Coordinates of C-alpha atoms and ligand atoms in Angstrom, one line a residue:
M1 CA -9.4 3.4 -36.2
E2 CA -8.2 3.0 -32.6
D3 CA -7.5 -0.3 -31.0
R4 CA -8.5 -1.2 -28.0
I5 CA -6.3 -2.6 -25.3
Q6 CA -7.6 -5.2 -22.9
I7 CA -6.2 -4.6 -19.4
F8 CA -5.8 -7.9 -17.2
D9 CA -5.1 -7.2 -13.7
T10 CA -3.0 -9.5 -11.6
T11 CA -3.0 -7.7 -8.3
L12 CA -4.5 -10.7 -6.6
R13 CA -2.7 -13.3 -8.1
D14 CA 1.0 -11.9 -9.1
G15 CA 0.6 -8.9 -6.5
E16 CA -0.2 -11.0 -4.2
Q17 CA 3.0 -13.0 -4.6
S18 CA 5.1 -9.9 -3.1
P19 CA 6.3 -10.4 0.4
G20 CA 3.6 -8.8 2.9
Y21 CA 0.8 -8.5 0.6
S22 CA -1.3 -11.6 1.3
M23 CA -5.0 -10.9 1.7
N24 CA -7.3 -12.8 3.0
Q25 CA -10.7 -14.1 0.9
E26 CA -13.0 -11.1 2.2
E27 CA -10.2 -8.7 1.2
K28 CA -9.6 -10.1 -1.9
V29 CA -13.2 -10.4 -2.9
K30 CA -13.8 -6.5 -2.0
L31 CA -10.9 -5.8 -4.4
A32 CA -12.2 -7.8 -7.3
L33 CA -15.4 -6.0 -6.7
Q34 CA -13.5 -2.9 -6.8
L35 CA -11.5 -3.9 -9.7
E36 CA -14.8 -4.4 -11.7
R37 CA -16.0 -1.1 -10.9
L38 CA -12.6 0.1 -12.4
Q39 CA -13.7 -1.8 -15.6
V40 CA -10.8 -4.0 -16.1
D41 CA -11.4 -6.6 -18.5
V42 CA -9.6 -9.7 -16.9
I43 CA -9.2 -10.3 -13.1
E44 CA -6.6 -12.8 -12.1
A45 CA -8.1 -14.0 -8.9
G46 CA -5.5 -16.7 -8.0
F47 CA -3.6 -20.0 -8.4
P48 CA -6.2 -22.2 -7.3
I49 CA -4.0 -25.3 -7.0
S50 CA -1.4 -23.6 -4.8
S51 CA -3.6 -23.8 -1.6
E52 CA -7.2 -24.2 -0.2
G53 CA -7.6 -20.7 0.6
D54 CA -6.8 -19.4 -3.1
F55 CA -9.1 -22.0 -4.4
K56 CA -12.1 -20.9 -2.4
T57 CA -11.0 -17.4 -2.9
V58 CA -11.0 -17.8 -6.9
K59 CA -14.2 -19.5 -6.6
A60 CA -16.0 -16.7 -4.4
I61 CA -14.8 -14.0 -6.7
S62 CA -16.1 -16.1 -9.7
N63 CA -19.5 -16.0 -7.9
E64 CA -19.6 -12.1 -7.8
V65 CA -18.0 -10.7 -10.3
Q66 CA -20.3 -10.4 -13.3
N67 CA -18.8 -7.9 -15.8
C68 CA -15.0 -9.1 -16.3
S69 CA -13.4 -12.2 -17.2
V70 CA -11.8 -14.2 -14.0
A71 CA -8.8 -15.9 -14.5
G72 CA -7.4 -18.8 -12.5
L73 CA -3.4 -19.6 -13.0
C74 CA -2.1 -23.2 -13.3
R75 CA 1.0 -24.9 -14.7
T76 CA 0.5 -27.4 -17.2
R77 CA -0.3 -30.2 -15.1
K78 CA -3.7 -32.0 -15.5
P79 CA -4.7 -31.3 -11.7
D80 CA -3.8 -28.0 -11.7
I81 CA -5.7 -27.2 -14.7
Q82 CA -8.9 -29.0 -13.2
R83 CA -8.6 -27.7 -10.2
A84 CA -8.6 -24.1 -11.9
A85 CA -11.7 -25.2 -13.9
D86 CA -13.6 -26.1 -10.8
A87 CA -12.6 -23.0 -9.2
L88 CA -14.1 -20.8 -12.1
E89 CA -17.0 -23.1 -12.5
K90 CA -19.6 -20.3 -11.5
A91 CA -17.7 -17.2 -13.3
A92 CA -19.7 -15.6 -15.9
H93 CA -16.5 -15.4 -18.3
P94 CA -14.1 -17.9 -16.9
R95 CA -10.5 -18.2 -18.2
I96 CA -8.1 -20.8 -17.6
H97 CA -4.2 -19.8 -17.4
T98 CA -1.9 -22.0 -18.0
F99 CA 2.0 -21.5 -18.2
I100 CA 5.5 -23.1 -18.6
A101 CA 8.7 -21.6 -19.0
T102 CA 10.3 -21.5 -22.4
S103 CA 14.2 -20.1 -21.4
D104 CA 16.9 -22.4 -21.8
I105 CA 18.0 -21.7 -18.3
H106 CA 14.6 -22.3 -16.7
M107 CA 13.9 -25.2 -19.1
E108 CA 17.2 -26.8 -17.8
H109 CA 17.7 -25.8 -14.6
K110 CA 14.2 -25.6 -13.1
L111 CA 12.1 -28.3 -15.3
Q112 CA 15.1 -30.3 -16.3
K113 CA 12.8 -30.7 -19.8
S114 CA 14.0 -30.6 -23.4
R115 CA 12.4 -28.0 -25.8
Q116 CA 10.5 -31.0 -27.4
Q117 CA 8.9 -32.1 -23.8
V118 CA 8.1 -28.1 -23.1
L119 CA 6.3 -28.2 -26.3
E120 CA 4.4 -31.3 -25.9
Y121 CA 3.3 -30.3 -22.4
A122 CA 2.1 -26.8 -23.3
V123 CA 0.0 -28.4 -26.2
E124 CA -1.6 -31.0 -24.0
A125 CA -2.4 -28.4 -21.4
V126 CA -4.1 -25.9 -24.0
E127 CA -6.0 -28.8 -25.1
Y128 CA -7.0 -30.1 -22.1
A129 CA -7.9 -26.5 -20.8
S130 CA -9.9 -25.8 -23.8
S131 CA -12.0 -28.9 -23.4
L132 CA -13.0 -27.5 -20.0
C133 CA -13.3 -23.6 -20.8
E134 CA -13.9 -21.4 -24.0
E135 CA -11.1 -18.6 -23.1
V136 CA -7.8 -20.5 -22.4
E137 CA -4.4 -18.3 -22.3
F138 CA -0.9 -19.4 -22.6
S139 CA 2.1 -18.1 -21.0
A140 CA 5.6 -18.7 -22.1
E141 CA 7.2 -17.8 -18.8
D142 CA 10.7 -16.2 -19.2
A143 CA 9.8 -15.5 -23.0
S144 CA 12.0 -12.3 -23.0
R145 CA 15.2 -14.8 -22.3
S146 CA 13.7 -17.5 -25.0
D147 CA 14.9 -18.2 -28.3
P148 CA 12.2 -16.3 -30.5
E149 CA 12.3 -19.0 -33.1
F150 CA 11.2 -21.5 -30.0
L151 CA 8.5 -18.8 -29.1
Y152 CA 7.4 -18.7 -32.6
E153 CA 7.0 -22.6 -32.6
I154 CA 5.0 -22.8 -29.3
F155 CA 3.0 -20.1 -29.8
T156 CA 2.0 -21.6 -33.1
E157 CA 1.2 -25.0 -31.6
V158 CA -0.6 -23.7 -28.5
I159 CA -2.9 -21.4 -30.8
N160 CA -3.8 -24.6 -33.0
A161 CA -4.5 -26.3 -29.9
G162 CA -7.0 -23.6 -28.7
A163 CA -5.3 -20.7 -27.1
K164 CA -7.3 -17.9 -27.4
V165 CA -4.8 -15.6 -25.9
I166 CA -0.8 -15.8 -25.9
N167 CA 1.2 -14.1 -23.3
V168 CA 4.6 -12.8 -23.6
P169 CA 6.1 -12.2 -20.1
D170 CA 9.1 -10.7 -19.4
T171 CA 9.6 -12.5 -16.0
V172 CA 12.7 -11.4 -14.6
G173 CA 12.1 -7.5 -15.7
Y174 CA 15.3 -8.2 -17.9
A175 CA 14.0 -6.5 -21.6
L176 CA 15.1 -3.3 -22.7
P177 CA 12.0 -1.5 -24.2
W178 CA 13.3 -1.6 -28.1
E179 CA 14.1 -5.4 -27.4
F180 CA 10.8 -6.1 -26.2
G181 CA 9.1 -4.2 -29.0
E182 CA 11.0 -6.3 -31.7
L183 CA 10.0 -9.5 -29.7
I184 CA 6.4 -8.8 -30.1
R185 CA 6.9 -7.8 -33.7
G186 CA 8.2 -10.7 -34.2
I187 CA 6.0 -13.2 -32.9
R188 CA 3.5 -11.0 -34.7
E189 CA 5.0 -11.7 -38.0
N190 CA 6.2 -14.9 -37.5
V191 CA 3.4 -16.9 -36.0
P192 CA 1.3 -17.8 -39.1
N193 CA -1.9 -18.0 -37.1
I194 CA -1.4 -15.0 -34.8
D195 CA -4.6 -13.6 -36.0
Q196 CA -6.6 -16.2 -33.9
A197 CA -5.3 -15.2 -31.1
T198 CA -4.7 -11.7 -28.8
I199 CA -1.0 -10.9 -28.0
S200 CA -0.5 -10.1 -24.3
V201 CA 2.8 -9.1 -22.4
H202 CA 3.4 -9.4 -18.7
C203 CA 6.2 -7.2 -17.7
H204 CA 8.3 -7.3 -14.4
D205 CA 9.8 -3.9 -13.1
D206 CA 13.5 -5.3 -11.8
L207 CA 15.2 -2.4 -14.0
G208 CA 12.0 0.1 -13.8
L209 CA 11.3 -0.7 -17.4
A210 CA 8.0 -2.3 -16.9
V211 CA 5.9 0.2 -18.2
A212 CA 8.1 1.3 -20.9
N213 CA 8.2 -2.4 -21.8
S214 CA 4.5 -2.6 -22.1
L215 CA 3.8 0.5 -23.8
M216 CA 6.5 -0.5 -26.6
A217 CA 4.6 -4.0 -26.7
I218 CA 1.5 -2.2 -27.7
R219 CA 3.2 0.1 -30.5
N220 CA 4.4 -2.9 -31.9
G221 CA 1.1 -5.2 -31.7
A222 CA 0.1 -6.1 -28.3
Q223 CA -3.5 -6.2 -27.3
Q224 CA -3.6 -7.4 -23.6
I225 CA -1.5 -5.9 -20.9
E226 CA -1.2 -7.6 -17.5
C227 CA -0.2 -5.3 -14.9
T228 CA -1.3 -4.6 -11.0
I229 CA -2.6 -1.6 -9.2
N230 CA 0.1 0.4 -7.7
G231 CA 2.5 -1.8 -9.6
I232 CA 2.9 -4.5 -6.9
G233 CA 3.9 -7.8 -7.7
E234 CA 7.0 -10.3 -7.5
R235 CA 10.5 -8.7 -6.5
A236 CA 10.3 -5.2 -8.0
G237 CA 6.7 -5.6 -9.0
N238 CA 4.4 -5.8 -12.3
A239 CA 3.9 -3.2 -14.9
S240 CA 1.5 -0.3 -12.9
L241 CA -2.1 -0.6 -14.1
E242 CA -2.2 3.4 -13.3
E243 CA 0.6 4.2 -15.4
I244 CA -0.1 2.4 -18.2
V245 CA -3.7 3.5 -18.4
M246 CA -3.0 7.1 -18.0
A247 CA -0.2 7.0 -20.6
I248 CA -2.5 5.6 -22.9
Q249 CA -5.1 8.4 -22.3
T250 CA -2.8 11.2 -21.7
R251 CA -0.8 10.7 -24.9
Q252 CA -3.6 9.1 -26.8
Q253 CA -2.7 10.8 -30.3
E254 CA 0.7 8.8 -29.8
F255 CA -0.9 5.5 -29.4
D256 CA -3.9 5.2 -31.3
H257 CA -5.3 3.0 -28.5
Y258 CA -7.6 3.1 -25.9
T259 CA -8.8 1.3 -22.8
T260 CA -12.4 1.3 -21.2
I261 CA -11.0 1.9 -17.9
N262 CA -13.0 3.9 -15.5
T263 CA -10.3 6.1 -14.6
K264 CA -12.1 8.3 -11.8
E265 CA -11.8 4.8 -10.0
I266 CA -7.9 4.9 -10.0
Y267 CA -7.4 6.4 -6.8
P268 CA -10.0 4.6 -4.9
T269 CA -8.6 1.2 -6.0
S270 CA -5.1 2.2 -4.9
Q271 CA -6.4 3.4 -1.8
L272 CA -8.5 0.4 -1.2
L273 CA -5.4 -1.8 -1.9
T274 CA -3.3 0.1 0.7
D275 CA -5.8 0.1 3.3
V276 CA -6.2 -3.8 2.9
T277 CA -2.3 -4.6 3.0
G278 CA -1.4 -1.7 5.0
K279 CA 1.3 -1.1 2.3
Q280 CA 1.6 2.6 1.6
V281 CA 2.6 3.7 -2.3
Q282 CA 6.3 5.5 -2.0
P283 CA 5.0 9.6 -1.9
N284 CA 6.5 10.0 -5.4
K285 CA 4.6 7.1 -7.2
A286 CA 3.2 8.5 -10.4
V287 CA -0.4 8.9 -10.7
V288 CA -1.4 7.7 -7.1
G289 CA 1.4 8.8 -4.8
E290 CA 0.8 11.7 -2.0
N291 CA 2.9 13.9 -4.2
A292 CA 1.8 13.1 -7.9
F293 CA -0.3 16.3 -7.7
A294 CA 1.4 18.2 -5.0
H295 CA 3.5 21.5 -5.8
E296 CA 5.8 22.9 -3.3
A297 CA 8.1 25.1 -5.6
G298 CA 7.0 28.9 -5.4
I299 CA 7.2 28.9 -9.4
H300 CA 5.3 25.9 -9.9
Q301 CA 2.7 26.9 -7.4
H302 CA 2.5 30.2 -8.9
G303 CA 2.0 28.5 -12.3
V304 CA -0.6 25.8 -11.3
L305 CA -2.8 28.3 -9.3
K306 CA -3.0 30.5 -12.5
N307 CA -3.6 27.5 -14.8
P308 CA -3.1 23.8 -13.9
M309 CA -2.0 22.8 -17.0
T310 CA 1.3 24.5 -16.5
Y311 CA 2.5 21.7 -14.1
E312 CA 0.1 19.1 -14.4
I313 CA -0.3 17.0 -17.5
M314 CA -3.5 15.2 -16.4
T315 CA -6.2 16.6 -13.6
P316 CA -6.0 14.7 -10.1
Q317 CA -10.4 14.5 -10.7
S318 CA -9.3 12.3 -13.8
V319 CA -8.1 9.6 -11.5
G320 CA -10.6 10.3 -8.7
I321 CA -8.2 12.7 -6.4
N322 CA -10.5 15.6 -5.5
S323 CA -7.9 18.3 -6.1
N324 CA -4.3 19.2 -6.3
K325 CA -2.2 20.1 -3.3
I326 CA -0.2 23.3 -2.7
V327 CA 2.2 22.3 -0.1
L328 CA 3.7 25.3 1.9
G329 CA 7.2 24.6 2.6
K330 CA 10.6 26.3 2.2
H331 CA 9.9 26.1 -1.6
S332 CA 7.0 28.0 -1.6
G333 CA 6.4 31.6 -2.4
R334 CA 4.5 34.6 -1.4
Y335 CA 1.7 34.1 -4.1
A336 CA 0.9 30.7 -2.8
L337 CA 0.7 31.9 0.9
K338 CA -1.3 34.7 0.0
E339 CA -4.0 32.5 -1.9
R340 CA -3.9 30.1 0.9
I341 CA -4.7 32.9 3.5
K342 CA -7.8 33.9 1.2
E343 CA -8.9 30.5 1.0
L344 CA -8.9 30.6 4.8
K345 CA -11.3 33.5 4.7
Y346 CA -8.7 36.2 6.0
K347 CA -8.3 39.5 4.6
L348 CA -4.7 40.8 5.2
N349 CA -3.2 43.9 4.0
E350 CA -0.1 43.7 2.0
D351 CA 2.0 44.7 5.1
Q352 CA 0.4 42.1 7.2
I353 CA 0.8 39.3 4.4
E354 CA 4.7 40.3 4.4
R355 CA 4.9 39.9 8.1
V356 CA 2.7 36.4 8.0
Y357 CA 5.6 35.4 5.2
Q358 CA 8.5 36.4 7.2
K359 CA 7.3 34.2 10.1
F360 CA 6.6 31.3 7.7
T361 CA 10.0 31.4 6.3
K362 CA 11.5 31.3 9.7
L363 CA 9.4 28.4 10.6
C364 CA 10.5 26.6 7.3
D365 CA 14.1 26.7 8.4
D366 CA 13.1 24.5 11.2
Q367 CA 10.5 21.8 9.8
K368 CA 9.8 20.5 6.2
V369 CA 6.4 21.6 5.5
V370 CA 3.8 24.3 7.5
R371 CA 0.3 22.7 8.1
E372 CA -3.0 24.6 7.8
D373 CA -3.2 24.9 11.6
E374 CA 0.2 26.5 11.9
L375 CA -0.4 28.9 9.1
I376 CA -3.4 29.9 10.9
E377 CA -1.4 30.5 14.1
L378 CA 1.1 32.9 12.1
V379 CA -1.8 34.5 10.7
E380 CA -3.4 35.3 14.1
R381 CA -0.2 36.3 15.7
V382 CA 0.5 38.9 13.0
I383 CA -3.2 40.3 13.6
N384 CA -3.0 40.0 17.6
Q385 CA 0.1 41.8 17.7
E386 CA -1.3 44.5 15.6
S387 CA -4.1 44.7 17.9
D388 CA -1.9 44.8 21.1
Q389 CA 0.1 47.4 19.7
K390 CA -2.9 49.4 18.6
M391 CA -4.0 48.9 22.5
N392 CA -0.8 49.7 24.0
R393 CA -0.8 52.5 21.6
T394 CA -4.1 53.7 22.7
A395 CA -3.2 52.9 26.7
S396 CA 0.1 55.0 25.9
E397 CA -1.7 57.9 24.3
S398 CA -4.3 58.0 27.1
E399 CA -1.5 57.9 30.0
T400 CA 0.3 60.9 28.3
T401 CA -2.8 62.7 28.0
K402 CA -3.6 62.2 31.4
S403 CA 0.0 63.1 32.5
Y404 CA -0.4 66.0 30.4
S405 CA -4.0 66.8 32.1
H406 CA -2.2 66.2 35.4
Q407 CA 0.5 68.4 34.2
K408 CA -1.8 70.9 32.9
V409 CA -3.8 70.7 36.2
Q410 CA -0.7 71.1 38.2
Ligands
KIV501 O1 6.3 -13.4 -14.6 C1 5.7 -14.4 -14.9 O2 6.2 -15.0 -16.0 C2 4.4 -14.9 -14.7 C3 3.6 -15.9 -15.2 C4 2.8 -16.8 -14.4 C5 2.8 -15.2 -16.2 O3 4.0 -14.3 -13.8
ZN502 ZN1 4.8 -12.4 -13.1

């Protein structure tokens, strides 16, 4: 039996916390509706107590979104929780997400609280939140640097207090995949009431391991993954939704898990986010980057043109991209050039193609890629050169004939 992995999207909360990514209410509502089309399970819409704007935005998203849970973040303080509950009042499926740090370094330097105090705050918060909302999630901030024994204790207590989801964040992106996997397994095996809650993880990408850590967590029993579109988020970002979803789908047999994401909406969602924020993803970004389905090397182009599966492990269409891209540049070979010329509806013989190819490689010495209009120009030059030569030949032939006849006449 395959297990369903719930996708908790935090683009509008953690994602928005990254510098330069702030969005206004209208933009966030638009994105939330797109996330609904993408069929994420939970949309974390904001941190209602953090500002009037965030409160109103969470409220507006709660009004609009029907098919996903809408979560509002809050600390373990009562006013925070009340504010989140108010913002979520109209949500079809509201979720209060409350958090407190559990690592010694955070408790000592940031909170200046003992373990016992943190435990009490957490339990009281979950009890209060549960009195206002059926779905309560509790996060142990900096869990990956926390004492596992303390995590077992706090998770046991918050589940008893009503938490339906317990979240294990790798807040500072410090964990290694095998360590993180073990942490999740430890929680599954040592929290006696864990069957009454969903295990969630929330990984940051400071070491570029957020997706790997999330996948290891799934192998060890995590049932919800927190992630963002294009991997945006605090510092180096969060685990990228599109990478996790496509890893599970592409390597389905390895996972025995599935998500209900409509993968064809991945690229449109990524594009909407870049349009709204004005921040592009790097060209080599997995799944949604400009080069994710682009091929320039001659050998690859040849393979892909014969059968895309030679160099593509998923189809561009499966993530909502129309087609792959054969980029003509200095690494391209004759085969791709010939195919492109055919696509452009030119019928050239082998000799003409060779001449276009020679001109093309010269052009590639000076520039990185050859655009379609530039290729057309090269093709036209070869064709025109030939007809010029033909005309010159005809002209000089008739000149010769004339002079012959002249000569003859003379
Ligand atoms: O990174 C983190 O620990 C968080 C929590 C609030 C879930 O974003
Ligand atoms: Zn985070």
